[in-house]
C-alpha cells in the first residue's frame, strides 16, 4: 500500500515535522521504495518535488525535510508500484489545470481494468491507473461544470459520485486539492489529526523526533494533517471510516453534505464546519 500525506491549514504552515516521519516510510521503516513526491500550494502556484528514488535515501527529500515552505495545502505520496514502471512520469502527486486553478492529486490503491474514455483535454503522460483516474475526475468535472468552478457543496457531491463510480474498480484512497479545499477519500485506510490551541508536544512514530507546537504556533492557528496511518505515537488520530469522502478547509473538516461513497450504506453527514464522526 502506498502512503499518503496531506495538510490543510488556516494560515501558511510548514510540514517539515510530519514530512520527516513520512519520508522514513520510503525504504527505512517501511518497504515503499518506488518513488515519492510532494506538492505545496503557494498562492496561485504549486511547487512540486518528485523523485523516482526511495524517499529515505533521496537527496531531494533531504532538501524538503529542511526547507520550511509554508503552505495552506500540501499533498505528498510515497509509492509502492502496482501499475506502471518506476519512472518520473509515474511518480505522484500529479498536477493539472482546471477552471484557471492548479489541481493536485495522489492515489493509494489499485484500480483493475480501469480504462475510461477521456475527452482529450486531460490525458495521462505516464502509465499508472492513478494518473488515468485523476484525468477522468477532471474530465467529468469539466463536463459537469463547463462555466467554471461550482460551489463547494456541488463540487463535493460530484466528487462523491465519481469516487463511488471509480471505487468499484478497486482501492481508491486519494487526496485532491485546488489550493483552497483538500478532499480526502478513504477506500480502505486514511486518518487525520486536528492541531489547534491548546497545542501539545508530538513525537514521530517513524523517527525519534519531538516538537512542541506551542513554540511554533499562535492561538489562532489550525492545522489538519491527513495520512494513511498515524505519523505520531503520542496523539489521538481519527480514522476516516472506509467509504467516505471528507472535505477540509481552513484546518477543519467541513460538512458539505453526504460523505458516503459505498452504495449500500446509509449516507453520512457532517455538520457544517464540524468535526468528522467517530470511526465505526
GROMACS .gro file of C-alpha atoms in nm, residues 156 160 239-246 256-261 265-271 276-280:
model
   28
  156UNK     CA    1  -1.809   1.770  -0.317
  160UNK     CA    2  -1.855   1.176  -0.415
  239UNK     CA    3  -0.982   0.718   1.142
  240UNK     CA    4  -1.190   0.811   0.840
  241UNK     CA    5  -1.437   0.523   0.802
  242UNK     CA    6  -1.382   0.337   0.472
  243UNK     CA    7  -1.616   0.456   0.201
  244UNK     CA    8  -1.622   0.827   0.291
  245UNK     CA    9  -1.518   1.149   0.119
  246UNK     CA   10  -1.421   1.425   0.364
  256UNK     CA   11  -2.073   1.974   0.265
  257UNK     CA   12  -2.340   1.704   0.251
  258UNK     CA   13  -2.339   1.327   0.225
  259UNK     CA   14  -1.995   1.172   0.262
  260UNK     CA   15  -2.059   0.802   0.196
  261UNK     CA   16  -1.920   0.652  -0.124
  265UNK     CA   17  -2.454   0.212   0.320
  266UNK     CA   18  -2.673   0.482   0.475
  267UNK     CA   19  -2.528   0.822   0.376
  268UNK     CA   20  -2.331   1.003   0.643
  269UNK     CA   21  -2.336   1.376   0.704
  270UNK     CA   22  -2.106   1.619   0.874
  271UNK     CA   23  -2.239   1.930   1.045
  276UNK     CA   24  -1.584   1.426   1.147
  277UNK     CA   25  -1.787   1.150   1.312
  278UNK     CA   26  -1.609   0.893   1.521
  279UNK     CA   27  -1.470   0.593   1.339
  280UNK     CA   28  -1.702   0.298   1.316
   0.00000   0.00000   0.00000
